[in-house]
Coordinates of C-alpha atoms in Angstrom, one line a residue:
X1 CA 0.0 0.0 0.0
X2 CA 0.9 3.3 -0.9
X3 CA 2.5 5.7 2.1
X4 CA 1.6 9.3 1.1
X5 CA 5.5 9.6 0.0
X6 CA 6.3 9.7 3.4
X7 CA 10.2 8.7 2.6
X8 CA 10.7 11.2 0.2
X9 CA 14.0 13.3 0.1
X10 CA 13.8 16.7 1.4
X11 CA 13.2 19.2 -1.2
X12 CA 15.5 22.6 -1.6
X13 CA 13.5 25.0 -2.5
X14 CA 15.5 26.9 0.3
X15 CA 18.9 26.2 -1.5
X16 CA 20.4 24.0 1.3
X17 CA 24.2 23.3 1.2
X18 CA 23.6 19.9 -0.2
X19 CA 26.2 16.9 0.4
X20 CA 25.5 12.9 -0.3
X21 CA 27.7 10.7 1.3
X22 CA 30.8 9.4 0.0
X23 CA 29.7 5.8 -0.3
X24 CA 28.3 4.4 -3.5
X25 CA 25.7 2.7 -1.8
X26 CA 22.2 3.7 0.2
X27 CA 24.0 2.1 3.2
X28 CA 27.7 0.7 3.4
X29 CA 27.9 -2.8 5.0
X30 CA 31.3 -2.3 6.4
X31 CA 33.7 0.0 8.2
X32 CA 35.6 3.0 6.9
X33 CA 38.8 1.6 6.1
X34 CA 42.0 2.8 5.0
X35 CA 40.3 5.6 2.7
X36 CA 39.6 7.3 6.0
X37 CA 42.7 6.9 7.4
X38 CA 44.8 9.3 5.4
X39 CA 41.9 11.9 5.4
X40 CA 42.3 14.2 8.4
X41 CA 40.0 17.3 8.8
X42 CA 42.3 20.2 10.4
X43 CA 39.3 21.4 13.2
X44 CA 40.2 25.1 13.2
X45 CA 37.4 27.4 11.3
X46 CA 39.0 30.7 10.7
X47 CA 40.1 32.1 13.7
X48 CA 38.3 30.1 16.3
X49 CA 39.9 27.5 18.0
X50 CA 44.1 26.9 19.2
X51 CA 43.1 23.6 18.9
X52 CA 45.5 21.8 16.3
X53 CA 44.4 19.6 13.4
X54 CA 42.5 16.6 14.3
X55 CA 41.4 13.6 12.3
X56 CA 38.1 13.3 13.3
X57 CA 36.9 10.0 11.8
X58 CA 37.6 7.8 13.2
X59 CA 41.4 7.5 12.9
X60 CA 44.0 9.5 14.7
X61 CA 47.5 8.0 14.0
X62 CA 47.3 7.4 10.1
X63 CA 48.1 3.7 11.3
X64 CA 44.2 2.6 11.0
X65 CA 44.0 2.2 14.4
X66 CA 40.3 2.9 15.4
X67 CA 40.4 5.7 18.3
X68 CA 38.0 5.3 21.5
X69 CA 34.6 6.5 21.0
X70 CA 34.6 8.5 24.4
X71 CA 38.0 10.3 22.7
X72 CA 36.9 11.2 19.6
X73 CA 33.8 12.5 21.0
X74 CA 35.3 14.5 24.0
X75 CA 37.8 15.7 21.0
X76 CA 34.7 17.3 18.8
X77 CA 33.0 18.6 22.0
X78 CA 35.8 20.2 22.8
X79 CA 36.6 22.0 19.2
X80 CA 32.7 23.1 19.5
X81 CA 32.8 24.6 22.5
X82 CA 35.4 26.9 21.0
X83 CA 33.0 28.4 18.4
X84 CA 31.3 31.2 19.7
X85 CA 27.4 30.7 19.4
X86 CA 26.1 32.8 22.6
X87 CA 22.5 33.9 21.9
X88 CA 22.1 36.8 21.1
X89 CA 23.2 37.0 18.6
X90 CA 23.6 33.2 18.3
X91 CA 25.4 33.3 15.1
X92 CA 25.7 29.5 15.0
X93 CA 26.3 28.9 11.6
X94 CA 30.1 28.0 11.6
X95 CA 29.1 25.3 14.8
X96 CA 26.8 24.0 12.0
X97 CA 29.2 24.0 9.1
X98 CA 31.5 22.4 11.2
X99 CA 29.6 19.3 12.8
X100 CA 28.2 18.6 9.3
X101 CA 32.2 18.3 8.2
X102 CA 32.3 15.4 11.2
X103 CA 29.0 14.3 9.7
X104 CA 30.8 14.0 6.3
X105 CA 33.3 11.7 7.2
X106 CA 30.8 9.6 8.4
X107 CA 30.0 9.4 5.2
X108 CA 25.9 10.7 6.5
X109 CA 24.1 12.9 4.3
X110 CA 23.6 16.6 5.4
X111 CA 22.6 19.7 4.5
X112 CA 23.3 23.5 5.7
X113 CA 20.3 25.0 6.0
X114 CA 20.8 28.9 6.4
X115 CA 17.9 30.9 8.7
X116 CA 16.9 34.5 8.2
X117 CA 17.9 37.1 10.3
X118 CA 14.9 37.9 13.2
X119 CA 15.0 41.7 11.7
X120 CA 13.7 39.9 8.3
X121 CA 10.0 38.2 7.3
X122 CA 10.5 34.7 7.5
X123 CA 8.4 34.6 3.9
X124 CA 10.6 37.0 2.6
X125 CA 12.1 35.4 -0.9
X126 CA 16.4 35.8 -0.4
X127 CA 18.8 35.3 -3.2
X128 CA 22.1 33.0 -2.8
X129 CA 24.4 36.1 -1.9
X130 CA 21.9 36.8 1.0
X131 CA 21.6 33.6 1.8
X132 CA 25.3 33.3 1.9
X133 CA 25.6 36.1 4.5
X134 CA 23.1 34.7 7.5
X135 CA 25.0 34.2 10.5
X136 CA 22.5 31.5 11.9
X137 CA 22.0 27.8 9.8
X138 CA 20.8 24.5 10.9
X139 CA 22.8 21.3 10.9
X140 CA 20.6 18.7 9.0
X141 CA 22.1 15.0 8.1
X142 CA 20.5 11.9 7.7
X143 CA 20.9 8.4 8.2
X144 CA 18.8 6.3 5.5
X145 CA 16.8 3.2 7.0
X146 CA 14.7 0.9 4.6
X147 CA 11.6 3.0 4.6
X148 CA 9.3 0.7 6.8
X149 CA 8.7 2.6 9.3
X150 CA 8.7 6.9 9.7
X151 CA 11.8 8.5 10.8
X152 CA 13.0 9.7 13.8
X153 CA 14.5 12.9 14.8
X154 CA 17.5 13.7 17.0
X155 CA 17.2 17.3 18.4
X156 CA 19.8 19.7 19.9
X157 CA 20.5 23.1 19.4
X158 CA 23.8 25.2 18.8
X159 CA 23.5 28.3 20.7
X160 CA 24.4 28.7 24.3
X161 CA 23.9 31.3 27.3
X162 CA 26.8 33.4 28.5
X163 CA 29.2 32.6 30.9
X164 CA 30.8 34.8 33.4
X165 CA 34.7 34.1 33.2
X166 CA 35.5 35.4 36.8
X167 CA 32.7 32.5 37.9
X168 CA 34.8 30.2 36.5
X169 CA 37.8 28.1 37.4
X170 CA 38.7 27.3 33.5
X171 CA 37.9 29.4 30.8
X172 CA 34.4 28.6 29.7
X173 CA 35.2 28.6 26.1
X174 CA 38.7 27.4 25.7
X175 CA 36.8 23.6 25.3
X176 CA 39.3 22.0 27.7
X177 CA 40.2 18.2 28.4
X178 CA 41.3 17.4 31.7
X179 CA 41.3 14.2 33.9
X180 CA 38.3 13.0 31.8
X181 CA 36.1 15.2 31.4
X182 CA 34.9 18.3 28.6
X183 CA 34.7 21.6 30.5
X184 CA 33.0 24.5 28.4
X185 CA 29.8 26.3 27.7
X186 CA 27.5 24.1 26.4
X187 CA 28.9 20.6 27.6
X188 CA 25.9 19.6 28.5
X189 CA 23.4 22.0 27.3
X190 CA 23.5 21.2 24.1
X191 CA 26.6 20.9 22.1
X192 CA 27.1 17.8 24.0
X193 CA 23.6 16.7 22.9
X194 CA 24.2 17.5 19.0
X195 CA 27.6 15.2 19.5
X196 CA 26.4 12.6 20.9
X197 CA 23.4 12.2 18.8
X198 CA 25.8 12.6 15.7
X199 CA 27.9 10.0 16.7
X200 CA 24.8 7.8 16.9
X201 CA 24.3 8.3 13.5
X202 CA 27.8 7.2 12.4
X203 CA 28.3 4.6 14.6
X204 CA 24.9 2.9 13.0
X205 CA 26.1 3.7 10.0
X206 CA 28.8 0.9 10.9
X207 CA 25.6 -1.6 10.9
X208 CA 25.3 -4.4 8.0
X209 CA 21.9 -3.6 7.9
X210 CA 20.0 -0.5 7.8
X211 CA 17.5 0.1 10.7
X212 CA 13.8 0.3 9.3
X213 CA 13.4 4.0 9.6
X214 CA 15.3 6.8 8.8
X215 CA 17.6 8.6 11.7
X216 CA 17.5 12.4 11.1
X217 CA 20.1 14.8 13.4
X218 CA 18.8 18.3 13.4
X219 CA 20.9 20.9 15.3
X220 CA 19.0 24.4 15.2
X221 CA 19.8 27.5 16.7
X222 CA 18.1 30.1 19.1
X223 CA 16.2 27.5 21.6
X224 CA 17.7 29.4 24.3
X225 CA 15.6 32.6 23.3
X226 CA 12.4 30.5 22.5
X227 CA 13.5 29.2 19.2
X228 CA 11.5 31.7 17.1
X229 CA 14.3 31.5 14.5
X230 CA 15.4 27.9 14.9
X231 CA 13.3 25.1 15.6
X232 CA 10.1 27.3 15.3
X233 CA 11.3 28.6 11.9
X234 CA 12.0 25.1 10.6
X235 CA 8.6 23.7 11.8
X236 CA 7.0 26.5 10.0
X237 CA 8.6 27.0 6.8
X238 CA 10.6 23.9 6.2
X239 CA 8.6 21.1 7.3
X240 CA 9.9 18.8 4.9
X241 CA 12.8 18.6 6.3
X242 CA 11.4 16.3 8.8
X243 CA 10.3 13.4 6.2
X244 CA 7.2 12.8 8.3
X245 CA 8.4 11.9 11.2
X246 CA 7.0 9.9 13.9
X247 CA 9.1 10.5 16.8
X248 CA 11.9 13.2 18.2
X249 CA 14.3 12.8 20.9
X250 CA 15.6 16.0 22.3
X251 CA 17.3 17.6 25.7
X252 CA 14.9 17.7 28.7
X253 CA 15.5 14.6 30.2
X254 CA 18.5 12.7 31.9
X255 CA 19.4 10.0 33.6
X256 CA 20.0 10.3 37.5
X257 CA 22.9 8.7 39.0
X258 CA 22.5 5.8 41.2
X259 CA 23.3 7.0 44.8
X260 CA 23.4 5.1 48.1
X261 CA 20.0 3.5 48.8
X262 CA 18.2 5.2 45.4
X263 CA 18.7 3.7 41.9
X264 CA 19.0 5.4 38.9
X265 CA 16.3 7.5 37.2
X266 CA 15.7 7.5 33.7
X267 CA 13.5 10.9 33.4
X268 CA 11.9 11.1 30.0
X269 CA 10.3 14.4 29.7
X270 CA 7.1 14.1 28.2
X271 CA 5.7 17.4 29.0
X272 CA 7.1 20.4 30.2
X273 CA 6.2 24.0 31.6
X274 CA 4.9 26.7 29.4
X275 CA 7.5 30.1 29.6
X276 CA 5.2 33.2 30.3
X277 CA 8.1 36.0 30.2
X278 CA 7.2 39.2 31.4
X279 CA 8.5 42.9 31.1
X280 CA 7.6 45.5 34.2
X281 CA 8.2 49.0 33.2
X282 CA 8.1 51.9 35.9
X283 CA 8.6 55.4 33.8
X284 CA 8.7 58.6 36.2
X285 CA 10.5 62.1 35.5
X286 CA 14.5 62.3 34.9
X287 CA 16.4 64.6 37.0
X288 CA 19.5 64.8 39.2
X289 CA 19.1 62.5 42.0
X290 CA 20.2 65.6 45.1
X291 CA 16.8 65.4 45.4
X292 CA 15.1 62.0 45.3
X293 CA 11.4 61.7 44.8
X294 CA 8.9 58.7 45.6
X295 CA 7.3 58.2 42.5
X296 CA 10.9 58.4 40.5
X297 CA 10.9 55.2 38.0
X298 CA 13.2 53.0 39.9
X299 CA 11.6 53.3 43.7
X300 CA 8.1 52.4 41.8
X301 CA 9.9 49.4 40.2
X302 CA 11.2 48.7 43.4
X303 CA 7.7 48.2 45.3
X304 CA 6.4 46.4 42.2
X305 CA 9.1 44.2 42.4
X306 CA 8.7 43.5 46.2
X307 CA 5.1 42.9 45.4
X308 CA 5.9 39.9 42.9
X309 CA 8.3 38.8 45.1
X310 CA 5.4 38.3 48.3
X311 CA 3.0 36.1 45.3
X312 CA 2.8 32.7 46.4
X313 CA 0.9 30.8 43.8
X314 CA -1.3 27.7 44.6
X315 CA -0.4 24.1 44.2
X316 CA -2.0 21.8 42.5
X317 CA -0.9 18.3 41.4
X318 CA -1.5 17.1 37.6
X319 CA -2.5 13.8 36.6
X320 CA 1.5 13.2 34.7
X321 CA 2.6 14.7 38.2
X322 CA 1.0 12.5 39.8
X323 CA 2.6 9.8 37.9
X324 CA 6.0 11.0 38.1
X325 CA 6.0 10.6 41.6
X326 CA 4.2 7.4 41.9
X327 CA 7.1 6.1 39.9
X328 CA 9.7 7.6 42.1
X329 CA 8.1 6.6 45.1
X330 CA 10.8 3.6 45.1
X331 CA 13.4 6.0 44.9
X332 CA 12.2 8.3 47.4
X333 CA 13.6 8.4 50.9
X334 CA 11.3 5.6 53.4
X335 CA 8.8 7.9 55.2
X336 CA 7.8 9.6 52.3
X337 CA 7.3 6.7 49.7
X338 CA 3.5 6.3 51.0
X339 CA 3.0 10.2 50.2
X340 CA 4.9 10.1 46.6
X341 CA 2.0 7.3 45.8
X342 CA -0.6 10.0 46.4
X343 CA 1.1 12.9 46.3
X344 CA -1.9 15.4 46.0
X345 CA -3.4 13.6 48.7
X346 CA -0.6 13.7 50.7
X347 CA 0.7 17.6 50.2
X348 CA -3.0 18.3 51.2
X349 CA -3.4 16.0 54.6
X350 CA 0.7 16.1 56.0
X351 CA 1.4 19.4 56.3
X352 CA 5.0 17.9 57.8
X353 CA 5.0 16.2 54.5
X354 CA 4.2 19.5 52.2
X355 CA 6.7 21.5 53.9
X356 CA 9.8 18.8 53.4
X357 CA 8.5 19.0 49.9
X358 CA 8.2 22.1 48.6
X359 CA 11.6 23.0 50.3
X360 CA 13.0 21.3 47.5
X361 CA 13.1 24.2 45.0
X362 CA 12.6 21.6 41.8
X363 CA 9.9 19.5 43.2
X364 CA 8.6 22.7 44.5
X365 CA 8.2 23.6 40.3
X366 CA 6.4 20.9 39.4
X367 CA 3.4 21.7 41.5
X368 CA 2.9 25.2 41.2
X369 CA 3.9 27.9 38.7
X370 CA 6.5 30.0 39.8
X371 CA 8.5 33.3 39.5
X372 CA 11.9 34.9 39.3
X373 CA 13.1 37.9 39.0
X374 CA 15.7 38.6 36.1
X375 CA 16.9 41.6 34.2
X376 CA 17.4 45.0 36.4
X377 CA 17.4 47.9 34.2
X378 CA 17.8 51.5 35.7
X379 CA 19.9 54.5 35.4
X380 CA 23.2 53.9 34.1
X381 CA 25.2 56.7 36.3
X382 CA 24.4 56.8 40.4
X383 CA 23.8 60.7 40.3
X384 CA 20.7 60.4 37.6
X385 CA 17.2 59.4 38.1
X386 CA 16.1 57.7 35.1
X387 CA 12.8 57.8 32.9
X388 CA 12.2 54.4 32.4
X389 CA 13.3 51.1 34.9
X390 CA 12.4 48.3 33.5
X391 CA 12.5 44.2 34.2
X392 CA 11.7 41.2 33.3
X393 CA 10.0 37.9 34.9
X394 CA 10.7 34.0 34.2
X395 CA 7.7 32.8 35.5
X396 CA 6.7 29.4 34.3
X397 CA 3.4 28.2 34.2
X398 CA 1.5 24.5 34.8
X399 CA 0.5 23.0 31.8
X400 CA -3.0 24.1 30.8
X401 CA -2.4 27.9 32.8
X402 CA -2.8 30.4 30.6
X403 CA -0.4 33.5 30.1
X404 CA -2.6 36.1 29.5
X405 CA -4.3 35.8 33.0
X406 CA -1.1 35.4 34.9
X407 CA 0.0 38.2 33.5
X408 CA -3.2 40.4 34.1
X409 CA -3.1 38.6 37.9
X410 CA 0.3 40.8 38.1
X411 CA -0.6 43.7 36.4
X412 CA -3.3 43.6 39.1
X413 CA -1.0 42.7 42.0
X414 CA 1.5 45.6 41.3
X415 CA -1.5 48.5 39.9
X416 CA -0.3 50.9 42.9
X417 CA 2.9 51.2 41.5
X418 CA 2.1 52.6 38.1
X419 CA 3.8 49.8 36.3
X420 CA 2.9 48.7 32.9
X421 CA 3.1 45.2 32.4
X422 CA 4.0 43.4 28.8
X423 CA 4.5 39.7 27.8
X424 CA 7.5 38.6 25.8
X425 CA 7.2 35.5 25.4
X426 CA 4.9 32.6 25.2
X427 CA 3.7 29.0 24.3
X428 CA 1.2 26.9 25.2
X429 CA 2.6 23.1 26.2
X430 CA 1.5 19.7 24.6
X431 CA 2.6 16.2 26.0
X432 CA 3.2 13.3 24.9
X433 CA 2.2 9.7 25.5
X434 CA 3.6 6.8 27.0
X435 CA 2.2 3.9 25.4
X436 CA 5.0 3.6 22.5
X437 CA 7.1 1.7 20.6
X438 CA 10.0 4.2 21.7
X439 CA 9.0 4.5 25.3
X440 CA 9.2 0.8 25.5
X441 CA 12.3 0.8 24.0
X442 CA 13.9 3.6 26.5
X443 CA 12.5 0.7 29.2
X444 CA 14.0 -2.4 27.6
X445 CA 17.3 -1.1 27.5
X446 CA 17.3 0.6 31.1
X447 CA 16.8 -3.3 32.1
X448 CA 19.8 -4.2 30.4
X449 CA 21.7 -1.4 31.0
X450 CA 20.7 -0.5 34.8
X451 CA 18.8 -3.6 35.9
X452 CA 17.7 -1.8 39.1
X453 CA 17.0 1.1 37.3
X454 CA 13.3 3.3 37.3
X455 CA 12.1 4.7 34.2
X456 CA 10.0 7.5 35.1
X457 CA 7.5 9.9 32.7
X458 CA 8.3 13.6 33.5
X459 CA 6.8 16.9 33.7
X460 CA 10.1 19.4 32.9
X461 CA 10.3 22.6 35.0
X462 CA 12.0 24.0 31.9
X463 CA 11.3 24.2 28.6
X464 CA 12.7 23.0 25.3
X465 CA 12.1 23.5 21.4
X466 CA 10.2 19.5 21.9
X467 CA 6.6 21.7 21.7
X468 CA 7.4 22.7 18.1
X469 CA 7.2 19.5 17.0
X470 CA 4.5 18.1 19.4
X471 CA 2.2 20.7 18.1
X472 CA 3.3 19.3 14.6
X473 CA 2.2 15.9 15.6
X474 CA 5.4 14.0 16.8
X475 CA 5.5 12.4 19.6
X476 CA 9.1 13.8 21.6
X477 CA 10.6 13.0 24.7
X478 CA 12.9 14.5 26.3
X479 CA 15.6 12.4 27.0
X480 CA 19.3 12.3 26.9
X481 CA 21.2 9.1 28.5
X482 CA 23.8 11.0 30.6
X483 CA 24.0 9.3 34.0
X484 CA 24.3 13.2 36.1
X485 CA 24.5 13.9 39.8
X486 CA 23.3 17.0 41.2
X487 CA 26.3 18.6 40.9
X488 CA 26.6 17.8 37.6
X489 CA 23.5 19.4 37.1
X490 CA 24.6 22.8 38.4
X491 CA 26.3 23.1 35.7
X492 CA 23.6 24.0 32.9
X493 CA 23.6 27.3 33.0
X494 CA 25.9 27.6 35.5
X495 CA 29.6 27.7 36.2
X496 CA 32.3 25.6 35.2
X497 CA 29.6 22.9 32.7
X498 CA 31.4 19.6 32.1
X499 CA 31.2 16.1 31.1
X500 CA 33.0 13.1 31.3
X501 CA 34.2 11.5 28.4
X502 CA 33.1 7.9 29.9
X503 CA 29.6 9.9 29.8
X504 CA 30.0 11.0 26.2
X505 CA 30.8 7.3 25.6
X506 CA 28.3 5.5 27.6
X507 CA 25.7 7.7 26.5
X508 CA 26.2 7.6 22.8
X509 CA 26.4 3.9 22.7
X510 CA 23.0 3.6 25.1
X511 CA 21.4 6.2 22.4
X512 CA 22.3 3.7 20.0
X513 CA 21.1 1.0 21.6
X514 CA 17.7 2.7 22.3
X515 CA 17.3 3.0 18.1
X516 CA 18.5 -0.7 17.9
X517 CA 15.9 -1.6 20.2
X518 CA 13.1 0.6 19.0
X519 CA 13.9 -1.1 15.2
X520 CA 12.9 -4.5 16.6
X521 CA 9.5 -3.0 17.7
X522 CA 8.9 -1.2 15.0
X523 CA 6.1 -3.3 14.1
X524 CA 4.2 -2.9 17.7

């Protein structure tokens, strides 16, 4: 029977920088051999990186000798973590140029996709020479199965948040190696992702058979700005480059080390917290500041910001909640596993039980929506009162809250301050289900990999560019298999980021295993 074209190439209507892979065939039934082993890509892009030339697959000495797959990935990690794509401006298109050169000696096909600029309509017709000047691209490349089944997608994205130098002990983007681990600005979020999932790729590409779908790596930029001109864009104006599609894997969801007495957690993310971003402007008379006045911008900002920071929103416990703790309950310390069973039973009849649990500020995000204060704007001397004082909220709202009330709710709570209050951004969250060939697959290998392991469907405090593609009908977890402690976790926007290369390893070859696994149920 006919399958509406479902595993039909992409088309390029958008001019994509095309590339096929090396091999003659749809699918090469051996390794790269000594072709490979002479051809060394020198990893420096223009100026970026002092790192010298590497050979990045998958030799290293020119004497064939097949390198460690931890190595060669803490090796490309590193080398991206030297390109510069902090957002704004992003400008993430060398990161893409060069993981699609790795990609290409994998012999996978890919294409650069180039993105407009945000100051230009996205249905705005571009020639080549424009085209050729965007800063921002997404890295596409594909692994071809047999066509029995619809693809799946591997997410990341390119584009990082800032680091603070003097917060760090190493540079954050020098991409440094030492004892064992990749320390750097997005080693974890999510230039980590985009290798790992690459590497998937090319080590199935190793396989003598193909796998029944297709595997398609996507690595888009601006997710950590809401993704408007990344994943968003894509979704929006070039859905074919998802082949139809039946599931995405994406950041959001990790695997929790083993500690003493609790087993490790594979979180999958299936839904996740909708962003309601808020700007609070306070605008009052300039003058010399000799002689301060009460209703100056900044003091009103002030008292509106006091006012937010008094709200203490309600909480209430969804149905995937619900579940999330249910299935941590064998994880969870002794007196409380009763209460994770029932936990909106519980947070409303122990009140010794609520307060242990909301202490925790992550569990604390899960049953309530919640705010924090950001961005501080004000005078830019200390002897001048400003106009304007402006700042913005991250609050981040329960699944199925809407935006546009919270947002009046504070425009409400802070009305005595004369503050006007804007939205800046916002989405509404889907989820995904459970009952699926890919979920099962997640589970099968967590019993072979981590036999005393607990697979748990999560609600994500944060959010990721997954809802795109959710609201285009995928179904998309968020899951990466990186076994993380809490410290490890700190990281993610924080100081000093880092993972170990035995991570990088261990994960890559679990993601593969998870596709492997998911082939053989292809036909659930």
């Amino acid at each position: 029977m006919a399958m509406r074209g479902r595993f039909n190439a992409p088309d390029s209507r958008a001019r994509d920088r095309l590339s096929s892979p090396r091999g003659s065939g749809r699918h090469r039934t051996h390794r790269i051999g000594s072709t490979l082993a002479g051809l060394c890509l020198a990893v420096g892009i223009g100026p970026f990186a002092p790192h010298p030339a590497l050979a990045i697959w998958p030799f290293d000495s020119g004497r064939g000798e097949e390198r460690p797959l931890g190595e060669r990935a803490a090796e490309i990690l590193a080398r991206a973590i030297t390109i510069p794509t902090v957002n704004p401006p992003g400008d993430e298109r060398p990161l893409a140029e060069y993981l699609l050169e790795v990609a290409r000696e994998a012999e996978l096909e890919t294409r650069l996709v180039p993105v407009p600029p945000s100051d230009r309509p996205t249905t705005e017709a571009a020639t080549e020479e424009e085209e050729d000047a965007w800063t921002r691209a997404i890295g596409w490349a594909r692994l071809p199965g047999r066509g029995d089944a619809r693809p799946i997608v591997l997410l990341s994205h390119l584009d990082v948040v800032t680091a603070d130098p003097e917060e760090w002990t190493v540079p954050p983007f020098e991409g440094r190696i030492e004892s064992g681990e990749v320390i750097g600005r997005g080693a974890l979020d999510a230039k980590g992702v985009a290798v790992m999932q690459l590497l998937a790729l090319a080590e199935l590409a190793h396989r003598d058979e193909p796998l029944a779908r297709d595997v398609i790596w996507l690595a888009t930029p601006d997710e950590e700005l809401g993704g408007a001109r990344g994943a968003g864009w894509l979704v929006d104006q070039r859905p074919d480059l998802l082949m139809d599609a039946e599931f995405l894997l994406t950041e959001g969801g990790n695997i929790r080390a083993p500690t003493a007495g609790a087993p490790a957690v594979w979180g999958v993310s299936v839904i996740e917290k909708s962003p309601c971003w808020l700007s609070l402007e306070a605008r009052g008379a300039p003058g010399h500041t000799s002689a301060p006045v009460a209703s100056a911008a900044v003091p009103r900002l002030v008292g509106a910001l006091d006012a937010v920071r008094r709200i203490e929103t309600r909480v209430r416990v969804l149905p995937e909640v619900e579940r999330m703790f249910a299935a941590l309950a064998p994880a969870a310390p002794l007196p409380d596993r009763t209460s994770y069973r029932q936990l909106g039973r519980a947070l409303d009849a122990d009140r010794s039980f609520r307060r242990r649990f909301l202490s925790n500020p992550a569990r604390n995000a899960l049953v309530r929506n919640t705010i924090a204060i950001t961005v501080v704007e004000g005078a830019r001397r200390t002897n001048v009162a400003p106009s304007r004082a402006r700042a913005h909220l991250d609050a981040r709202l329960l699944p199925g809250e809407s935006c546009e009330a919270f947002a009046a709710a504070i425009a409400n709570v802070v009305a005595e301050h004369s503050v006007h209050v804007e939205t800046l951004l916002h989405f509404e969250s889907g989820s995904s289900p459970v009952d699926t060939p890919l979920y099962r697959a997640i589970q099968q290998v967590a019993a072979r990999e981590d036999p005393d392991a607990i697979v748990v469907p999560r609600m994500s405090a944060g959010f990721t560019d997954a809802h795109y593609f959710r609201d285009h009908g995928l179904i998309a977890y968020g899951f990466v298999p990186r076994w993380l402690s809490a410290d490890d976790t700190r990281g993610i926007h924080g100081a000093d980021e880092r993972v170990s290369t035995a991570n990088l390893e261990r994960g890559t070859r679990t993601l593969v295993a998870i596709l492997e696994e998911l082939d053989g149920l292809s036909g659930d």
